[in-house]
PDB file of C-alpha atoms and ligand atoms in Angstrom:
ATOM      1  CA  UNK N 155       9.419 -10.103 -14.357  1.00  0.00           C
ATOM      2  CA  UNK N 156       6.837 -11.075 -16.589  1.00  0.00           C
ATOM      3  CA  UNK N 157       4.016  -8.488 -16.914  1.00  0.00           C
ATOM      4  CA  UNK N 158       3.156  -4.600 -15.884  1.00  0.00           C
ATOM      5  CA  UNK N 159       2.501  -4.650 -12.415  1.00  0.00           C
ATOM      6  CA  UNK N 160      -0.622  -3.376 -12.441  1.00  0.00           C
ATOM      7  CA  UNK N 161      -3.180  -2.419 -14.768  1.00  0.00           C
ATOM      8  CA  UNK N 162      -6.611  -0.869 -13.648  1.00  0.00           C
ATOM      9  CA  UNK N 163      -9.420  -0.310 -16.932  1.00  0.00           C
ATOM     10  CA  UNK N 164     -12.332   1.408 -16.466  1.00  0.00           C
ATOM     11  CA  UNK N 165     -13.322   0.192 -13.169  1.00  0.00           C
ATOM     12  CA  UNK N 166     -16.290   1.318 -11.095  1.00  0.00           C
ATOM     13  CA  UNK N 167     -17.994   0.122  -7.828  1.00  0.00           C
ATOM     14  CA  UNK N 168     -20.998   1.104  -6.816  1.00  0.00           C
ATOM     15  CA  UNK N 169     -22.412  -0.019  -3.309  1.00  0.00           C
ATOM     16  CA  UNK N 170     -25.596  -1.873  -2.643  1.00  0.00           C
ATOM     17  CA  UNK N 171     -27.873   1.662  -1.006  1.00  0.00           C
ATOM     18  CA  UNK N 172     -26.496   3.368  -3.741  1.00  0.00           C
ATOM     19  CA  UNK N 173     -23.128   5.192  -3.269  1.00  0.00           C
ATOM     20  CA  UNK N 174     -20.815   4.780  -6.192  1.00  0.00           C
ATOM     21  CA  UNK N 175     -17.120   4.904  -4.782  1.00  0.00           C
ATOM     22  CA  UNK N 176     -15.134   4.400  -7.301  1.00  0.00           C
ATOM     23  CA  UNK N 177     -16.134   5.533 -11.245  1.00  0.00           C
ATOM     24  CA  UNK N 178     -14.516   4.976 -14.599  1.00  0.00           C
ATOM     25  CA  UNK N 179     -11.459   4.614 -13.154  1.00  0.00           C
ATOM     26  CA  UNK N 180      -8.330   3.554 -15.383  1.00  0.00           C
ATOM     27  CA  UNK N 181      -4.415   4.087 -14.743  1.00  0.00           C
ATOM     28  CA  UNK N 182      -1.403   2.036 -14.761  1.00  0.00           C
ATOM     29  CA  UNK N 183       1.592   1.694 -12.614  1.00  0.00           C
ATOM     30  CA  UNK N 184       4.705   0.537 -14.144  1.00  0.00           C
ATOM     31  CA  UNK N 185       7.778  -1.328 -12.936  1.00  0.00           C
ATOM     32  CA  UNK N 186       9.722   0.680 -10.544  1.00  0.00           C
ATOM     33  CA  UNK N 187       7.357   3.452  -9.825  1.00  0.00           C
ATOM     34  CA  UNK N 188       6.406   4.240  -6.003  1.00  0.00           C
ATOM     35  CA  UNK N 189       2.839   5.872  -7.118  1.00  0.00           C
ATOM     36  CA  UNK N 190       0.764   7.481  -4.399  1.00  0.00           C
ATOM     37  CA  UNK N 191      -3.415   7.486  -5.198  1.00  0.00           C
ATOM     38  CA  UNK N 192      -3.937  10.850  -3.532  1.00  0.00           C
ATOM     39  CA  UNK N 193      -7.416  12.121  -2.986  1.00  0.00           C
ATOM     40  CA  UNK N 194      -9.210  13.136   0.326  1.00  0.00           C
ATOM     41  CA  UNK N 195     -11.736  11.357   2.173  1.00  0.00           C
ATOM     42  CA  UNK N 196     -14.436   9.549   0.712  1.00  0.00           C
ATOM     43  CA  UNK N 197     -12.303  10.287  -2.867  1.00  0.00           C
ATOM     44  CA  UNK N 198     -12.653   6.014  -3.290  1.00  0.00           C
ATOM     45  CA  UNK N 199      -8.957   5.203  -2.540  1.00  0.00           C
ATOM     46  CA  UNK N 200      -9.783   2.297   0.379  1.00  0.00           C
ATOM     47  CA  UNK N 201     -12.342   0.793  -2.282  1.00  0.00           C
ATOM     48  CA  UNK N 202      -9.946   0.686  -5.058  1.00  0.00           C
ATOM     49  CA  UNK N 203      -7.284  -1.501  -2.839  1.00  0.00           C
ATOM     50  CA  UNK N 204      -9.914  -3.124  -1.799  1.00  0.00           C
ATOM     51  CA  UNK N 205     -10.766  -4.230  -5.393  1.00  0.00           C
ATOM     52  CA  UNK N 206      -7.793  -4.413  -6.387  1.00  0.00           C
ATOM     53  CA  UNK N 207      -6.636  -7.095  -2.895  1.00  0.00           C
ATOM     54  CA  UNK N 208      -9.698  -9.053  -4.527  1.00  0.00           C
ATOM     55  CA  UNK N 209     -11.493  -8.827  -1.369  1.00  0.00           C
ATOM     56  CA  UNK N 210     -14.739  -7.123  -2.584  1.00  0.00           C
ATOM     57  CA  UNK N 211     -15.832  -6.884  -6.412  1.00  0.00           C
ATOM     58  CA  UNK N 212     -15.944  -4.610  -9.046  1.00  0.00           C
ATOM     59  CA  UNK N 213     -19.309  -3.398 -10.464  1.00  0.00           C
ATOM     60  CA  UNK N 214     -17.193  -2.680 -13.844  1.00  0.00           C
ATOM     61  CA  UNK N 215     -14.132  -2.889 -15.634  1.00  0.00           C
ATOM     62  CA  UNK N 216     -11.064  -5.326 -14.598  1.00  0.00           C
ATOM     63  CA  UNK N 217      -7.679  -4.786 -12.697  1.00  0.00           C
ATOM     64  CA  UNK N 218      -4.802  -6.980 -14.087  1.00  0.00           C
ATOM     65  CA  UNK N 219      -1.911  -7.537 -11.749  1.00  0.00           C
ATOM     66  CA  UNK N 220       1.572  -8.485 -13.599  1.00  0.00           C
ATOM     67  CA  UNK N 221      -1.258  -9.945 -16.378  1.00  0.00           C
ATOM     68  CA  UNK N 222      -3.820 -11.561 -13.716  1.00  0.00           C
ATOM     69  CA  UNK N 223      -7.144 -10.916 -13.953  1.00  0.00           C
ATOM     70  CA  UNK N 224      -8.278 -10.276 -10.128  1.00  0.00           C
ATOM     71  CA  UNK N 225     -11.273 -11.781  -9.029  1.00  0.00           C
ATOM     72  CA  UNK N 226     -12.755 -11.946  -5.091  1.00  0.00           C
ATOM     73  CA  UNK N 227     -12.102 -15.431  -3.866  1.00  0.00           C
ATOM     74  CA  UNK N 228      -9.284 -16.028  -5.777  1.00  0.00           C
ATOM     75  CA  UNK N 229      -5.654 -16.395  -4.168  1.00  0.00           C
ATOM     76  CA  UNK N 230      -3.887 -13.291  -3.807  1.00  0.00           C
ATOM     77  CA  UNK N 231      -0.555 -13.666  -5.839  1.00  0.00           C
ATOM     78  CA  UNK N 232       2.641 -13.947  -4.426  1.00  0.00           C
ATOM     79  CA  UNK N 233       3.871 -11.473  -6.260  1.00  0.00           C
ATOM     80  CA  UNK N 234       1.579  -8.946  -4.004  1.00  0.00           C
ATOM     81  CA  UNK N 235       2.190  -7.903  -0.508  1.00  0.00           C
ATOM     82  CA  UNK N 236      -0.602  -5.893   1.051  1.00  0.00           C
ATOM     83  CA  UNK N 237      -0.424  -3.985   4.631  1.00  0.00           C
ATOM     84  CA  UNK N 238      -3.897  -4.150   6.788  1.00  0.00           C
ATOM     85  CA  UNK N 239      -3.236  -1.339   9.588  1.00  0.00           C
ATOM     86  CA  UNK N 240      -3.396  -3.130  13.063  1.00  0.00           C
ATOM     87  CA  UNK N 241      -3.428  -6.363  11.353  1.00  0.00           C
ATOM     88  CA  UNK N 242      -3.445  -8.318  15.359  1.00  0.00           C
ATOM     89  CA  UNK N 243       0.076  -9.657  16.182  1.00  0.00           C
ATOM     90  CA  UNK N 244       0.501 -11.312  19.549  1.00  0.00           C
ATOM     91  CA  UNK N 245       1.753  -8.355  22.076  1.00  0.00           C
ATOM     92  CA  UNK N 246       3.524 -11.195  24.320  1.00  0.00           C
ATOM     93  CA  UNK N 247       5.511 -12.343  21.340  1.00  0.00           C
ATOM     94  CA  UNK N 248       8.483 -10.667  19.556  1.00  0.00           C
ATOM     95  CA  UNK N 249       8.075  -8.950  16.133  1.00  0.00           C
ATOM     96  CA  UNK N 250      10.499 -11.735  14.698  1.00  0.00           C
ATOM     97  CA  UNK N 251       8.413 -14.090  16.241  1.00  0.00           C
ATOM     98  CA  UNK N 252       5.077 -12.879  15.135  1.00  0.00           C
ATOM     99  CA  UNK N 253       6.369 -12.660  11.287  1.00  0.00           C
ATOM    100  CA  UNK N 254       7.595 -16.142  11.367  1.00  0.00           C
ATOM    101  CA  UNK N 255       4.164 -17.076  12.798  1.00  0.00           C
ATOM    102  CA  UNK N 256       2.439 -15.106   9.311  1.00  0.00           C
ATOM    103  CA  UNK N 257       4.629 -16.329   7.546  1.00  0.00           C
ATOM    104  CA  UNK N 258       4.210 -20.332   7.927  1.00  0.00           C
ATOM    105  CA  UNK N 259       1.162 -19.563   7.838  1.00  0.00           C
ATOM    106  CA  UNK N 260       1.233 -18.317   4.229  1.00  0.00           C
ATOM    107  CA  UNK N 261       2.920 -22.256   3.279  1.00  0.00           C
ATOM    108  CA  UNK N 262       5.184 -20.390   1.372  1.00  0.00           C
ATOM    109  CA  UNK N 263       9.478 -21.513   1.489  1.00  0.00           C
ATOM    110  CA  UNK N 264      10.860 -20.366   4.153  1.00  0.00           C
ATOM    111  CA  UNK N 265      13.687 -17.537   2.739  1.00  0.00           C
ATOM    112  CA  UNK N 266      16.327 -16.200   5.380  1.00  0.00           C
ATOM    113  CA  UNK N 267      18.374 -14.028   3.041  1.00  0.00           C
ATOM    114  CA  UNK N 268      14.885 -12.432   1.707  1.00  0.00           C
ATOM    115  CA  UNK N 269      13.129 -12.473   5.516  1.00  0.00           C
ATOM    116  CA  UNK N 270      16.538 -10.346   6.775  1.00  0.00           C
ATOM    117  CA  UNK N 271      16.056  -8.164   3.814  1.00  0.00           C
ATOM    118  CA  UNK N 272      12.538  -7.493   4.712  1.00  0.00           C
ATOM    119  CA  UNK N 273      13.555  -6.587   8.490  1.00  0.00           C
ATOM    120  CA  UNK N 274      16.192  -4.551   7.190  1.00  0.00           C
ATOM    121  CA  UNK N 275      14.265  -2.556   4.750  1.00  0.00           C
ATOM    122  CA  UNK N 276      11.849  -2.032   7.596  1.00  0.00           C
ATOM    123  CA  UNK N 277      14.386  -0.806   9.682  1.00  0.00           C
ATOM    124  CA  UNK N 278      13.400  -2.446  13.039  1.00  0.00           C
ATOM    125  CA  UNK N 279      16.838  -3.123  14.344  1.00  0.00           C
ATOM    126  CA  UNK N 280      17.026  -4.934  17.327  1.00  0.00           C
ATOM    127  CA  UNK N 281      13.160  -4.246  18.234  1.00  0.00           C
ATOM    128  CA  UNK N 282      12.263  -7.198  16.526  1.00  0.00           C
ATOM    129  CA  UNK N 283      13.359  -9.348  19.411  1.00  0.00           C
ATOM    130  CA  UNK N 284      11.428  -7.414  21.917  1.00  0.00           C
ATOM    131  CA  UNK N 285       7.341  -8.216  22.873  1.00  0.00           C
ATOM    132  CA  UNK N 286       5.244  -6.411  20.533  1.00  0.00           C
ATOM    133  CA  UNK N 287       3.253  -4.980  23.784  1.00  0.00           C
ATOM    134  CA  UNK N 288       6.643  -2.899  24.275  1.00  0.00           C
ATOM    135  CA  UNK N 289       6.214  -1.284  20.941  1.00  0.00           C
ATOM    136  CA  UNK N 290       4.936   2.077  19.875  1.00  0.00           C
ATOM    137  CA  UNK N 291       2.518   2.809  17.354  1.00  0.00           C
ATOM    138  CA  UNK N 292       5.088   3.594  14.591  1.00  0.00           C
ATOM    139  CA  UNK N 293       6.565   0.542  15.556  1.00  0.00           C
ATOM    140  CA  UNK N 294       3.730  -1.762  15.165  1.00  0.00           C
ATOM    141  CA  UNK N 295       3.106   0.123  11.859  1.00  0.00           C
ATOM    142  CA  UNK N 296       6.286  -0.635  10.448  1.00  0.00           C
ATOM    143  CA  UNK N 297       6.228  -4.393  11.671  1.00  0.00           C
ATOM    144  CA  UNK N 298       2.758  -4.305   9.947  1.00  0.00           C
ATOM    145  CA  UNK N 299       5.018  -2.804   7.033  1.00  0.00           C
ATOM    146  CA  UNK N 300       7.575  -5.810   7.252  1.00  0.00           C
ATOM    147  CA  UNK N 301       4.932  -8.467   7.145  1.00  0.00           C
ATOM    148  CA  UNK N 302       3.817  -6.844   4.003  1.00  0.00           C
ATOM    149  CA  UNK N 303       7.759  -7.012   2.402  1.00  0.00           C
ATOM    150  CA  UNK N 304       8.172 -10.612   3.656  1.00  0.00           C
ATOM    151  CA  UNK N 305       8.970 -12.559   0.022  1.00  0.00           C
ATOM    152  CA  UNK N 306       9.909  -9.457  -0.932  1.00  0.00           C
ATOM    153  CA  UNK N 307       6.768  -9.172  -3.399  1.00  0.00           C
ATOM    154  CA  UNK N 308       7.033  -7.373  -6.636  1.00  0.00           C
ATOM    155  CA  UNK N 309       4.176  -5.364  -6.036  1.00  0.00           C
ATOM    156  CA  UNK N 310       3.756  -3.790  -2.221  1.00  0.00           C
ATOM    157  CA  UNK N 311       0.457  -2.148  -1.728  1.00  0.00           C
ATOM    158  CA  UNK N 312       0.098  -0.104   1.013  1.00  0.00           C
ATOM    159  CA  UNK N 313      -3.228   1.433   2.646  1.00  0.00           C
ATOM    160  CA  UNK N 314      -2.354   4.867   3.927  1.00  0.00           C
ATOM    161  CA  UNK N 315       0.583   3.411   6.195  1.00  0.00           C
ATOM    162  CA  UNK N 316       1.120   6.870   7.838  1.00  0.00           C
ATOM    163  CA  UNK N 317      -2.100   7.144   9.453  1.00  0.00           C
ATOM    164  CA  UNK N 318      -1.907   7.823  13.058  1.00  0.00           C
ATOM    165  CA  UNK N 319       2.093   8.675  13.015  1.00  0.00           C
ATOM    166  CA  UNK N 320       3.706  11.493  14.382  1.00  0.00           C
ATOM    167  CA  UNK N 321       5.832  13.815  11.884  1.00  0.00           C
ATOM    168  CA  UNK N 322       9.413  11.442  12.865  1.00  0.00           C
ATOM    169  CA  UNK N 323       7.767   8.239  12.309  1.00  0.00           C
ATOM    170  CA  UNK N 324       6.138   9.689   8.789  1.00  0.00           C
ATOM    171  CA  UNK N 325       9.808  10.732   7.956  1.00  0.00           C
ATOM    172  CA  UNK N 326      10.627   6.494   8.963  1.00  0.00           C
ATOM    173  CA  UNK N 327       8.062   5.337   7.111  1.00  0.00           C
ATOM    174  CA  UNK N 328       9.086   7.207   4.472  1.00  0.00           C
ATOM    175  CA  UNK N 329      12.719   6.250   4.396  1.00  0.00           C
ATOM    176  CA  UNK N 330      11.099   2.535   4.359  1.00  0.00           C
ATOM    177  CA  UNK N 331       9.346   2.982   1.309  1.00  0.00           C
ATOM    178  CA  UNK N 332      12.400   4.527  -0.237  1.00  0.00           C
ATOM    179  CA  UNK N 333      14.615   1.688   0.251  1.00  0.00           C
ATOM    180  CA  UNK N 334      11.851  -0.632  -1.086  1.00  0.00           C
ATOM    181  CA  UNK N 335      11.769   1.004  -3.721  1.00  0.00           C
ATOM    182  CA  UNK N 336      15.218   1.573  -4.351  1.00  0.00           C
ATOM    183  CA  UNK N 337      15.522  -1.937  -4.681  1.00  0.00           C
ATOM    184  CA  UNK N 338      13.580  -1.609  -8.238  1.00  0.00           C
ATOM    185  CA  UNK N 339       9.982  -2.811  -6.976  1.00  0.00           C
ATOM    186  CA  UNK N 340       6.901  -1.657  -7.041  1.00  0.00           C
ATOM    187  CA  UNK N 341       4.843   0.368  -5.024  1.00  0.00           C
ATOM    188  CA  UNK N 342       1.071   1.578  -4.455  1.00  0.00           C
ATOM    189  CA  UNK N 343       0.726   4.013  -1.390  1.00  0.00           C
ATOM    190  CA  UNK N 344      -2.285   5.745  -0.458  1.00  0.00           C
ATOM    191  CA  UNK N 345      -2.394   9.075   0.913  1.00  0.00           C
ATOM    192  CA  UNK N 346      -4.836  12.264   1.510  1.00  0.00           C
ATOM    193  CA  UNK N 347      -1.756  14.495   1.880  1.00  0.00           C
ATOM    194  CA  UNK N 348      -0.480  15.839  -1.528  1.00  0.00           C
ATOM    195  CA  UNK N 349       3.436  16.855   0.432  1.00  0.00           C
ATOM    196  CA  UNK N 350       3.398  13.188   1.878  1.00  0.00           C
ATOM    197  CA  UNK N 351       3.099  12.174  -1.957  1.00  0.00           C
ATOM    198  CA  UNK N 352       5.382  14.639  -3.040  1.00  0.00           C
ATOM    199  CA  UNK N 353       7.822  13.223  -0.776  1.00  0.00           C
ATOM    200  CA  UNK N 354       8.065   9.808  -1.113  1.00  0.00           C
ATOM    201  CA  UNK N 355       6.657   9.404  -4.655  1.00  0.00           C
ATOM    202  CA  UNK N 356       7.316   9.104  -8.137  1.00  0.00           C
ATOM    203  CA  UNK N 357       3.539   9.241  -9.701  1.00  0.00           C
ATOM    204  CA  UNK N 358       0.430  10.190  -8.444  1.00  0.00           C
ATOM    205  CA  UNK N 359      -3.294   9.269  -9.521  1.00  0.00           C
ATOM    206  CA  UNK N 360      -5.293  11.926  -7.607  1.00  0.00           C
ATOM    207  CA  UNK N 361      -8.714  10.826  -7.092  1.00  0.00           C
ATOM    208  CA  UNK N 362     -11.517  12.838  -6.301  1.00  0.00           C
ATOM    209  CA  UNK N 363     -15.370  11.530  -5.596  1.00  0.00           C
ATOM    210  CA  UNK N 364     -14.553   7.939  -7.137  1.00  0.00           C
ATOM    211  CA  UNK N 365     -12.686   9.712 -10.265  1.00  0.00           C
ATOM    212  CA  UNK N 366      -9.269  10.341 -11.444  1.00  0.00           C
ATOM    213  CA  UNK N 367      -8.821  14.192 -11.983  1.00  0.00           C
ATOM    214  CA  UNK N 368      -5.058  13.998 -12.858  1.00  0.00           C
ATOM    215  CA  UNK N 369      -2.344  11.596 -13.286  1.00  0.00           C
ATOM    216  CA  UNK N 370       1.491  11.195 -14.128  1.00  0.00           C
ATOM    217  CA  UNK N 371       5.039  12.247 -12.700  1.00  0.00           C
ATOM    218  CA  UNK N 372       4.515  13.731  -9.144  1.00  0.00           C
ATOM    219  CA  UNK N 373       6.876  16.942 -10.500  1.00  0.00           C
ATOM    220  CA  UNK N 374       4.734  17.199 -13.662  1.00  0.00           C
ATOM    221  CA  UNK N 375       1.264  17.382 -11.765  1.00  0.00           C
ATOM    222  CA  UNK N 376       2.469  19.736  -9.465  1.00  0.00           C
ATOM    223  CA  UNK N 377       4.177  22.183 -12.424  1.00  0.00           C
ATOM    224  CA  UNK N 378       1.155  21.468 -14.778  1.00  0.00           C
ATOM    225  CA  UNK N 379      -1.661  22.141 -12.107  1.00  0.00           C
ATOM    226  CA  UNK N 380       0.476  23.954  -8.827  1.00  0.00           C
ATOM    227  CA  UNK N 381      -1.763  23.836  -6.273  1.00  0.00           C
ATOM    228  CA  UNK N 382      -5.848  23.821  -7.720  1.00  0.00           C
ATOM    229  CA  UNK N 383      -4.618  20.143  -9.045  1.00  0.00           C
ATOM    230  CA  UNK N 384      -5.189  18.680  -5.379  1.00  0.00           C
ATOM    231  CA  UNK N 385      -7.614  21.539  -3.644  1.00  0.00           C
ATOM    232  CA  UNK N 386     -10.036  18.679  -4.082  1.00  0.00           C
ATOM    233  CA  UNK N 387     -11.191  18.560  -0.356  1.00  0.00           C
ATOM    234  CA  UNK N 388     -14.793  19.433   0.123  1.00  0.00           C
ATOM    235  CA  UNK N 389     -15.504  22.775   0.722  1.00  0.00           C
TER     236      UNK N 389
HETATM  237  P1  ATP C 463     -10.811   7.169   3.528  1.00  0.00           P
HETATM  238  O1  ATP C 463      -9.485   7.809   3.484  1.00  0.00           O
HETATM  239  O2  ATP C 463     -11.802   7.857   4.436  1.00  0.00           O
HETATM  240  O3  ATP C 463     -10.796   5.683   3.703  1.00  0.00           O
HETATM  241  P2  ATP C 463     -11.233   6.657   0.784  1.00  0.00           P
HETATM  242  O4  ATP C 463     -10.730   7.558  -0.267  1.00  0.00           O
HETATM  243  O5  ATP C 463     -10.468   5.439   1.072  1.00  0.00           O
HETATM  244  O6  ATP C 463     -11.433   7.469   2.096  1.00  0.00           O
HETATM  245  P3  ATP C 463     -13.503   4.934   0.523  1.00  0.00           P
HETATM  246  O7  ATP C 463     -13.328   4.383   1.900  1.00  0.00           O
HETATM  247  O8  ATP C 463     -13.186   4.073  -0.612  1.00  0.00           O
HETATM  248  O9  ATP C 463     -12.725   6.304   0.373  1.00  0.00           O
HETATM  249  O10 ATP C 463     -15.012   5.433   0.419  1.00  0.00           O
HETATM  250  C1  ATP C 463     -15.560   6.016  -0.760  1.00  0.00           C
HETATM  251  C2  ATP C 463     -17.069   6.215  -0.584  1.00  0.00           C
HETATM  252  O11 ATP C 463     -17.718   4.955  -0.484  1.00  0.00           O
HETATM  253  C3  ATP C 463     -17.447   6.958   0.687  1.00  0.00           C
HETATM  254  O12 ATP C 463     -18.543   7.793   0.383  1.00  0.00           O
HETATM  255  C4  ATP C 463     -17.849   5.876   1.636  1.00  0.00           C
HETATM  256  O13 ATP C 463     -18.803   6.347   2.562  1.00  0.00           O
HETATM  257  C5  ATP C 463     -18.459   4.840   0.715  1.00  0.00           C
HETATM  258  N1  ATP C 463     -18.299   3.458   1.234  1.00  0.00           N
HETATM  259  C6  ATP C 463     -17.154   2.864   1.610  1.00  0.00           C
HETATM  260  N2  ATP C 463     -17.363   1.586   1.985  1.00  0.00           N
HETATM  261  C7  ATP C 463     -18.713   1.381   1.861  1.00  0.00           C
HETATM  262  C8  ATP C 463     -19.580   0.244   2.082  1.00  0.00           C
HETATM  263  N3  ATP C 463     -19.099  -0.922   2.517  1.00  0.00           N
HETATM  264  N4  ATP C 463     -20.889   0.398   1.830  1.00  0.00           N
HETATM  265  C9  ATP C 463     -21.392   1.575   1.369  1.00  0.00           C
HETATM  266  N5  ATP C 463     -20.632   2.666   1.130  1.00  0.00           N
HETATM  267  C10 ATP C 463     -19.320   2.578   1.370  1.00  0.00           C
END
């Protein structure tokens, strides 16, 4: 696997009316690493993905993904899965059926072995044959979750995937992101909740108003800085 999977160098976006969202911003995740970009709202962590998915552009600096410079309008690589919450599936299909439909769609081989890996990591069970209209929130979330693992990309990025759960589907979503990652790639998770992070991740880049204000091993933040690391909320 050719390349770190991500590499972000001084990057900063700054809105047309004048909010700057993101500023200065460098870090790099590494193969392996589940790192969650912590910070509270408004901190910049929606704009950063959003760079980063090459769907709106930087103001400064670059983001290199496994080597690839990412520029809007360019194909997003294979090598990337993203999750978009509610990203529209057809409630009167199945979940199976509705990932087959996304994924034709992407003109990409069609892989059994790595589609039933996907499922399995996303630990739908038999719900996948069942009409999405049957399916809970946390349900729809993790088939959003799936969709994102299908190819089984080398970099999953994930945009707050707990919103809206209850505390058993945060503990599911959690165990999904754990087996992802147990099978050695690599994810981005964001997250406003430092004990989600400490959970399920690995790193953290805490963000606060567009900047990073710490960085490194979840347990080394947390020892370094204890709590006044993430009281970052406004007051
Ligand atoms: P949240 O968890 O609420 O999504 P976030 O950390 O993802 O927070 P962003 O959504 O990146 O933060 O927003 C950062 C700042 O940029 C906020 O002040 C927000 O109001 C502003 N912002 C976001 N999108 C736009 C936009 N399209 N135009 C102007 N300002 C924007």
């Amino acid at each position: 696997l050719a390349g770190t999977p991500l590499v972000i160098d001084n990057l900063t976006k700054a809105y047309p009316g004048g909010v700057t969202a993101v500023k200065n911003l460098s870090f790099r995740v590494e193969p392996g690493q589940v790192l969650g970009l912590l910070g509270p709202n408004g901190a910049g962590k929606t704009t950063t993905l959003r760079m980063m998915m090459g769907l709106i552009s930087p103001t400064e600096g670059e983001i290199r993904v496994f080597g690839h410079r990412i520029r809007p309008g360019a194909p997003v690589l294979s090598r990337v899965g993203s999750f978009v919450e509610g990203s529209g599936f057809l409630p009167h299909l199945s979940g199976e059926q509705n990932l087959r439909l996304f994924w034709d769609a992407t003109g990409r081989p069609a892989d059994k072995a790595h589609f039933t890996e996907a499922l399995e990591i996303a630990g739908l069970g038999d719900a996948v044959r069942r009409k999405v209209r049957t399916y809970s929130q946390g349900m729809r979330q993790r088939l959003a979750i799936a969709q994102a693992m299908l190819g089984l990309p080398e970099l999953l990025v994930l945009d707050e995937p707990t919103n809206g759960l209850d505390p058993p589907q945060i503990h599911q979503m959690r165990e999904v992101l754990q087996r992802y990652a147990a099978t050695g790639r690599t994810v981005l998770v964001s997250s406003h909740l430092l004990a989600e992070v400490e959970q399920t991740c690995s790193h953290v880049v805490v963000m606060h108003r567009g900047q990073l204000v710490a960085s490194g091993e979840v347990g080394e933040i947390v020892a370094a800085g204890g709590e006044a690391t993430f009281r970052v909320d406004e007051p």
